mmCIF file of C-alpha atoms in Angstrom:
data_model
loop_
_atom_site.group_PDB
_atom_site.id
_atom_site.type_symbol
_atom_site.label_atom_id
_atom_site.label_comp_id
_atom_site.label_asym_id
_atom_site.label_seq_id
_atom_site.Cartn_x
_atom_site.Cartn_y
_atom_site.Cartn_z
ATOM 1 C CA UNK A 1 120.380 56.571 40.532
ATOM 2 C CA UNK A 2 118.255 57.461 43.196
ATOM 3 C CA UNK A 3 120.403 55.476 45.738
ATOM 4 C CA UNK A 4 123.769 56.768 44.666
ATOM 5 C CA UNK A 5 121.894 60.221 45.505
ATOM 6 C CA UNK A 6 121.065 59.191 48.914
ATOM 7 C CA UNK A 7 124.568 57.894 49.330
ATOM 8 C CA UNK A 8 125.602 61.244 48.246
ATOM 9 C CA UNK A 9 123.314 63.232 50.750
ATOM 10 C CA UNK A 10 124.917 61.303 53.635
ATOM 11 C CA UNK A 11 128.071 61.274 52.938
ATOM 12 C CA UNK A 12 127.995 65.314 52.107
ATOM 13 C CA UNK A 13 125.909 65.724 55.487
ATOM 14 C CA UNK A 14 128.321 63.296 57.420
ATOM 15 C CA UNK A 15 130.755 65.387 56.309
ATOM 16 C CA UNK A 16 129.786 69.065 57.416
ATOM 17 C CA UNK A 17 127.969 67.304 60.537
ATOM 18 C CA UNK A 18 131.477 66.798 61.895
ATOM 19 C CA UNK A 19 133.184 69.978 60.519
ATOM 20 C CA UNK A 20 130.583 71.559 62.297
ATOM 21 C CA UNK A 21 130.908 70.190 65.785
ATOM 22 C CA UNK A 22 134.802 71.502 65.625
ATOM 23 C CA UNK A 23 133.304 75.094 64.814
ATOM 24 C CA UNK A 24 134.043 77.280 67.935
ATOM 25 C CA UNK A 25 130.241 78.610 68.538
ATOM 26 C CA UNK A 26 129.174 75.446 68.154
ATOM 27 C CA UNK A 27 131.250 74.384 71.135
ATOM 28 C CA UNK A 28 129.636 77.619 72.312
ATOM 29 C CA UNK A 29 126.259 76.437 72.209
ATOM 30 C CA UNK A 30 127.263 72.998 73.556
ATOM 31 C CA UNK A 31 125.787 70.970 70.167
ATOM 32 C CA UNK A 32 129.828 69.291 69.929
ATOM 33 C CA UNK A 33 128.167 66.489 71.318
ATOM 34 C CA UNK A 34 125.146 66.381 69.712
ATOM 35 C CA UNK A 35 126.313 66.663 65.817
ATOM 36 C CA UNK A 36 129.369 64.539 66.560
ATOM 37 C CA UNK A 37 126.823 62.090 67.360
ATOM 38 C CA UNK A 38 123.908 62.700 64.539
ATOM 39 C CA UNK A 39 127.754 62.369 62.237
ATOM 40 C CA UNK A 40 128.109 59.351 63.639
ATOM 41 C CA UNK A 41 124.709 57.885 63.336
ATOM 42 C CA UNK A 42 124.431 59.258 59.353
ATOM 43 C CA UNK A 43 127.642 57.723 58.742
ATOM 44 C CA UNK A 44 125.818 54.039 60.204
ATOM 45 C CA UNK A 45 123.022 54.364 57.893
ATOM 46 C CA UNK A 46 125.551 54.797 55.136
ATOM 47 C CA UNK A 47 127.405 51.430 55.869
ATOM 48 C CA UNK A 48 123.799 49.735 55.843
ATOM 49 C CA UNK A 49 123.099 51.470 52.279
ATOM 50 C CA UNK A 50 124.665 49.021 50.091
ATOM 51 C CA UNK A 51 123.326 45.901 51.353
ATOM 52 C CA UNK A 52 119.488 47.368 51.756
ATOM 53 C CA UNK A 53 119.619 48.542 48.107
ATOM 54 C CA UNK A 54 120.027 44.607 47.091
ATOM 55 C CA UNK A 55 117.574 43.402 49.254
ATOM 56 C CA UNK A 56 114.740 46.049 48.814
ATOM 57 C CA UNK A 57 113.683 44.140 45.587
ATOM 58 C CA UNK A 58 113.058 41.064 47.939
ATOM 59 C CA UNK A 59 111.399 42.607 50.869
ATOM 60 C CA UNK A 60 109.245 45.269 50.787
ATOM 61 C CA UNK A 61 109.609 46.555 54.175
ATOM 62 C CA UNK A 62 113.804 47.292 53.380
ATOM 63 C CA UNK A 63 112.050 49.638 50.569
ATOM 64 C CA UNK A 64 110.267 51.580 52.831
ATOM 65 C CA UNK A 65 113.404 51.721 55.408
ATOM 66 C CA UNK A 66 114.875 53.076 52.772
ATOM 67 C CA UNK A 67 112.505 55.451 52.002
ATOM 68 C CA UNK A 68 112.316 56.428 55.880
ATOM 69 C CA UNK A 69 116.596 56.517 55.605
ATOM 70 C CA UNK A 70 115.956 59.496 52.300
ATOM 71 C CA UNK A 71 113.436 61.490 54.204
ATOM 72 C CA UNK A 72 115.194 61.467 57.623
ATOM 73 C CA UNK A 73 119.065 62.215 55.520
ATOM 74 C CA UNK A 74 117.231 65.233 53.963
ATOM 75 C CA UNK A 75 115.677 66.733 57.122
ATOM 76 C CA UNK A 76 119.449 66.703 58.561
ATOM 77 C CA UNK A 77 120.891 68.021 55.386
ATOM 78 C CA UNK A 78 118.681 71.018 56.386
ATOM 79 C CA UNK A 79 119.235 71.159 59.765
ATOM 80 C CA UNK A 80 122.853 70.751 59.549
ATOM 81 C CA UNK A 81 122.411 73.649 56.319
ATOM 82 C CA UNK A 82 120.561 75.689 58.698
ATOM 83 C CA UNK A 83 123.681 75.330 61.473
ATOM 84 C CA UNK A 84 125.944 76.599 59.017
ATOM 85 C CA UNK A 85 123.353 79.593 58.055
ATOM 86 C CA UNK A 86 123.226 80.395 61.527
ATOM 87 C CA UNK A 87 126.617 79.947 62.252
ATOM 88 C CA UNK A 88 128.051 82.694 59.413
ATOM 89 C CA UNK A 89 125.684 84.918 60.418
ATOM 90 C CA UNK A 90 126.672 85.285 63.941
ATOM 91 C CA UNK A 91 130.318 85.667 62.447
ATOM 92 C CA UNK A 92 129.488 88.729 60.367
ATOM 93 C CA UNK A 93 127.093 90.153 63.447
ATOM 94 C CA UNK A 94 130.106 89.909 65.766
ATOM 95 C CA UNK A 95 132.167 91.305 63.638
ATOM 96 C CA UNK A 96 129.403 94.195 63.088
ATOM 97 C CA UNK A 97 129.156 94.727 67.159
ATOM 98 C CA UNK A 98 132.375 93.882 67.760
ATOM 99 C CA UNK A 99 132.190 95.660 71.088
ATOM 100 C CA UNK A 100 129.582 93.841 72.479
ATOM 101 C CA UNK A 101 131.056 91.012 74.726
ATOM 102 C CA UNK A 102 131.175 87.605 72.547
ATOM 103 C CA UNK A 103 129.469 85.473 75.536
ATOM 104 C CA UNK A 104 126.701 87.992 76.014
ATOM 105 C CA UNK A 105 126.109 88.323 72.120
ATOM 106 C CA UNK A 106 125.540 84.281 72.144
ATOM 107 C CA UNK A 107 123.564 83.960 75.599
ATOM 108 C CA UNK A 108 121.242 86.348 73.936
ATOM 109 C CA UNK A 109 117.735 85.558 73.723
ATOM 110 C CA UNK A 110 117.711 84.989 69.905
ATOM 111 C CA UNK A 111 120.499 82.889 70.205
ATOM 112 C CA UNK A 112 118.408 81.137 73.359
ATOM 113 C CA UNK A 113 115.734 80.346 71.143
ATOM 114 C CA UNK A 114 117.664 79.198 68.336
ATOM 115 C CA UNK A 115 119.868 76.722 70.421
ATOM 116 C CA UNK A 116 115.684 75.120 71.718
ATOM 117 C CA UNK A 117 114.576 74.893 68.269
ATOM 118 C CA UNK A 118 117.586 73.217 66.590
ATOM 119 C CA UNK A 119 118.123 70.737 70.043
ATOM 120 C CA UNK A 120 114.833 69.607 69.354
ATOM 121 C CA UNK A 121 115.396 68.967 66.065
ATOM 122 C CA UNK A 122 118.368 67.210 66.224
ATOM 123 C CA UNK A 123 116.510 64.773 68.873
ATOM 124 C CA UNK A 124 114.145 64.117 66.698
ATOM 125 C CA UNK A 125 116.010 62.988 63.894
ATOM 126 C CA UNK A 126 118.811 61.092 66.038
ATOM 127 C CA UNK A 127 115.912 58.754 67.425
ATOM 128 C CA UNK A 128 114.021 58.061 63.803
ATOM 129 C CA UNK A 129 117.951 57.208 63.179
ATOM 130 C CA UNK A 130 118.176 54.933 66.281
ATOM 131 C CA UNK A 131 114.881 53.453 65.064
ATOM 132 C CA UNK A 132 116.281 52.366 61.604
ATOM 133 C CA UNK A 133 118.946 50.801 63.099
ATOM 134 C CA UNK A 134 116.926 48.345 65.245
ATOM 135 C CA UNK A 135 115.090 47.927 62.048
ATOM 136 C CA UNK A 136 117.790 47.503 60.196
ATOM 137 C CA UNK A 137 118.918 44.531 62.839
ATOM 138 C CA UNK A 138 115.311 43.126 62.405
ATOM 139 C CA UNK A 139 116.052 42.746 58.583
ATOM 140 C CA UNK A 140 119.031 41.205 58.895
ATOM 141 C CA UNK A 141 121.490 44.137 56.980
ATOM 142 C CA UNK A 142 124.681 43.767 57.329
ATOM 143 C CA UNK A 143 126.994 47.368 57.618
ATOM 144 C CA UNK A 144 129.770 47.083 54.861
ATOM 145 C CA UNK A 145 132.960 49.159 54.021
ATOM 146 C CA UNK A 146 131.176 52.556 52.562
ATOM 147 C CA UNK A 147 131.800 52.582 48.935
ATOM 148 C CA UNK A 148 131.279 56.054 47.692
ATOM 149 C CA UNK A 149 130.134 55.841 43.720
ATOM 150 C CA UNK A 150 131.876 59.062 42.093
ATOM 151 C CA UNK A 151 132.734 61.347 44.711
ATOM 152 C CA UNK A 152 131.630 65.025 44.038
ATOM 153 C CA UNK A 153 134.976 66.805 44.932
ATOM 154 C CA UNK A 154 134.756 69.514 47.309
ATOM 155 C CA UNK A 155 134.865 72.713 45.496
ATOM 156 C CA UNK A 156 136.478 75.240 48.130
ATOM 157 C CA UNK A 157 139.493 76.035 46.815
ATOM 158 C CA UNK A 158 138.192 75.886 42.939
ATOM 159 C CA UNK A 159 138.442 79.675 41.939
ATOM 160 C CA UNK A 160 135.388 80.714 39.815
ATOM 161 C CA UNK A 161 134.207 83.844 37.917
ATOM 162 C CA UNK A 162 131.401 85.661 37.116
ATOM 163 C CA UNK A 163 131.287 85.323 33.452
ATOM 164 C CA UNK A 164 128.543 82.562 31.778
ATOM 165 C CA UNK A 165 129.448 80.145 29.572
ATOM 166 C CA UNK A 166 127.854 79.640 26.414
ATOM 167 C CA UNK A 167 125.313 77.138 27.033
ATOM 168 C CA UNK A 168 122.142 78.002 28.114
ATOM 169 C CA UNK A 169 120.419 77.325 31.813
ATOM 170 C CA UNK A 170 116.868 76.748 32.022
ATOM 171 C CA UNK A 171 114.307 76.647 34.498
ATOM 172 C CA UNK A 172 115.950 78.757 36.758
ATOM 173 C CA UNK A 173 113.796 81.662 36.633
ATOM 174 C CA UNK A 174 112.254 81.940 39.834
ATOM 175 C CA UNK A 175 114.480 80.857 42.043
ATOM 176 C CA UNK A 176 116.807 84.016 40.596
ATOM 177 C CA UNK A 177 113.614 86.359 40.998
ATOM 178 C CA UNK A 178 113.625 85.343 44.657
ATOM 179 C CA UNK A 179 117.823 85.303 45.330
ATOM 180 C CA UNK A 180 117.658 89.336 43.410
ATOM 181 C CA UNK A 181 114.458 90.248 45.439
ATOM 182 C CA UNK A 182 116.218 89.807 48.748
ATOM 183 C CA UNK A 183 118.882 91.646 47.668
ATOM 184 C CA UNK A 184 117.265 94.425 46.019
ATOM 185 C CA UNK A 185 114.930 95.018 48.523
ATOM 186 C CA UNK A 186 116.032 94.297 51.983
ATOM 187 C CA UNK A 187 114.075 93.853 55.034
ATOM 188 C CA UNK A 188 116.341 96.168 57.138
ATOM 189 C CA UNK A 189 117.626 98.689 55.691
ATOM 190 C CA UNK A 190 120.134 99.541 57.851
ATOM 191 C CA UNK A 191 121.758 95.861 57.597
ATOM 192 C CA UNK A 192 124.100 94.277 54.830
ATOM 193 C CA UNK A 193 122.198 91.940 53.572
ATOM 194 C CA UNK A 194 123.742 88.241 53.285
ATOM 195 C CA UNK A 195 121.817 85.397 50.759
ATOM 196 C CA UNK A 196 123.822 81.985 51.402
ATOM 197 C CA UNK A 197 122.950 79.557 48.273
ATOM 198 C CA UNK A 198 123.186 76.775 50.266
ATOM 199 C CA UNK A 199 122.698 72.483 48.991
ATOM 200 C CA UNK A 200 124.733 69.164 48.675
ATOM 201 C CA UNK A 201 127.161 69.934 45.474
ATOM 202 C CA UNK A 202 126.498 69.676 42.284
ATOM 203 C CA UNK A 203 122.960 71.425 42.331
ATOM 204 C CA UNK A 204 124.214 74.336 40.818
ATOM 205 C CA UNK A 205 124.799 76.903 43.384
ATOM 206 C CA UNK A 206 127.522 78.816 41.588
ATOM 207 C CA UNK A 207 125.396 78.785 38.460
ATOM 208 C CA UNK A 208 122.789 80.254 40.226
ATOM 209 C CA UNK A 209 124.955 82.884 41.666
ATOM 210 C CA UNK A 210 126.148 83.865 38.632
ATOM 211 C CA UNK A 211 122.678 84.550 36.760
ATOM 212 C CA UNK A 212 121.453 87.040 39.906
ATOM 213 C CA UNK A 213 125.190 88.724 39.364
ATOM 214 C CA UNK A 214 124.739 89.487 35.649
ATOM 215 C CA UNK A 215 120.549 90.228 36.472
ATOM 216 C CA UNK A 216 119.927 93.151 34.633
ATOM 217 C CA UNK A 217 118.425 94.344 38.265
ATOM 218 C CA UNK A 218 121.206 94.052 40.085
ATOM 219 C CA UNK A 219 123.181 96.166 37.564
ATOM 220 C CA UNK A 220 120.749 98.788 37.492
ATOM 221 C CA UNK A 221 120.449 98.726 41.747
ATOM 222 C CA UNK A 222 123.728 98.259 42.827
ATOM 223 C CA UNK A 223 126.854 100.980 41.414
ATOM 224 C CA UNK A 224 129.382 98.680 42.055
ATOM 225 C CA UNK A 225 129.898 94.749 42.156
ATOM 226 C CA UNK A 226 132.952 92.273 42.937
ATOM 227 C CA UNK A 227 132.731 88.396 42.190
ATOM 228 C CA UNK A 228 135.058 87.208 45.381
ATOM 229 C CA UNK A 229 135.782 83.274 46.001
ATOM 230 C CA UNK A 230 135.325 82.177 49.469
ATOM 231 C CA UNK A 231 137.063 79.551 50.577
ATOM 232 C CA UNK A 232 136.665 77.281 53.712
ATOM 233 C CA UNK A 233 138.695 79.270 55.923
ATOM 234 C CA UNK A 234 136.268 82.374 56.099
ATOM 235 C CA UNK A 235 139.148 85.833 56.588
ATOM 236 C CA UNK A 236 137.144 88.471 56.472
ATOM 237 C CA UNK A 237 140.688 90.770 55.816
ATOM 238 C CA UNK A 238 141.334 88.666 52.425
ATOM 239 C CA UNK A 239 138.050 88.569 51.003
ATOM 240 C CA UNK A 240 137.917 92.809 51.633
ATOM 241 C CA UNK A 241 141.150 92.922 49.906
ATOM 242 C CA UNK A 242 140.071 91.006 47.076
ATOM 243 C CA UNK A 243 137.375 93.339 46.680
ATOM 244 C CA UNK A 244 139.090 96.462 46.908
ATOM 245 C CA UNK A 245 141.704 95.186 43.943
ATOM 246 C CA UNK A 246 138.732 94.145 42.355
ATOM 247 C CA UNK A 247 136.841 97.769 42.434
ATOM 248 C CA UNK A 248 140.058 99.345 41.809
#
């Protein structure tokens, strides 16, 4: 189990790696290279999965590769969740300040930092991948044709609503204290506030969502609310619409 949910952590992060690199800011902030590349070297690591599974009961030192292979997928999950964070948020500041020039906005000083922090990041995790596959050599792994084990189909264009079903989710408590704190009581509060729900699918993200919109805090803070689906292509125009025939 736990290897069919590394499999699925690189294939997901394979996946948005490259989507990513095609983003416009991202060409921006000259990272095309960079993610094409980390994309690249996931999507390695995946072909080697397979055969270091069977052969981790034999040797021990494939178990720990493979253990090095589940830490190193997760910190680029995050990195590459982080990207995509970053990336929306720019998109609704832009939109915010739409007269500020779109070069100067992302040459900024914030955006300066940012572009540091993540570069070194991504270095660091593309040469623990460069080690495992000299390592990966040493064992004698062979790559083979990626066989993904029940694909989780992306959920983009699934519409979904608000309402519960009947059975009951547990052990989500806190994490819907924390998602209806940030909203209730923003930082800034001159700024709309934005709370991505971010992870690989299937963790529940929409469930989540849905327990912080029916919080009895939220109906008691906010007058109004709309449950809008998103889809891939982020229009800004539709999703205002929907909201509007929603409130109205």
């Amino acid at each position: 189990m736990a290897e069919v949910l590394l499999g699925a952590i690189l294939e997901e992060a394979v996946s948005k790696a490259n989507s990513i690199a095609t983003n416009q800011i991202s060409r921006i902030w000259n990272f095309k290279k960079e993610l094409t590349r980390l994309g690249d070297s996931l999507e390695m690591m995946e072909a080697f999965l397979q055969d270091a599974e069977e052969m981790q009961t034999k040797k021990d030192a494939v178990k720990l590769w493979l253990q090095r292979l589940k830490d190193v997928a997760h910190e680029a999950a995050d990195v590459i969740d982080e990207f995509d964070y970053e990336i929306l948020r720019r998109k609704l500041k832009i939109r915010r300040q739409i007269r500020r020039k779109l070069v100067d906005f992302l040459s900024s000083n914030n955006s300066i930092l940012f572009r540091l922090k993540m570069a070194n990041k991504i270095k660091d995790i593309l040469e623990t991948l460069d080690g495992l596959n000299k390592d990966a050599s040493a064992f004698g792994l062979q790559q083979r044709a990626t066989e993904h084990v029940s694909p989780v189909p992306r959920r983009s264009n699934v519409e979904t609503f608000s309402v519960m079903d009947d059975s009951t989710i547990v052990g989500r408590e806190n994490d819907v204290s924390k998602v209806v704190d940030l909203l209730v009581n923003p930082k800034d509060e001159q700024v709309v506030s934005v709370v991505p729900i971010v992870g690989m699918a299937g963790l529940g993200k929409t469930a989540l969502a849905k327990l912080v919109y029916d919080d009895l805090r939220v109906k008691r803070h906010f007058d109004v609310k709309s449950w809008v689906c998103v889809s891939d292509h982020f229009d800004v125009k539709k999703i205002l619409g929907a909201m509007f025939e929603q409130l109205t």
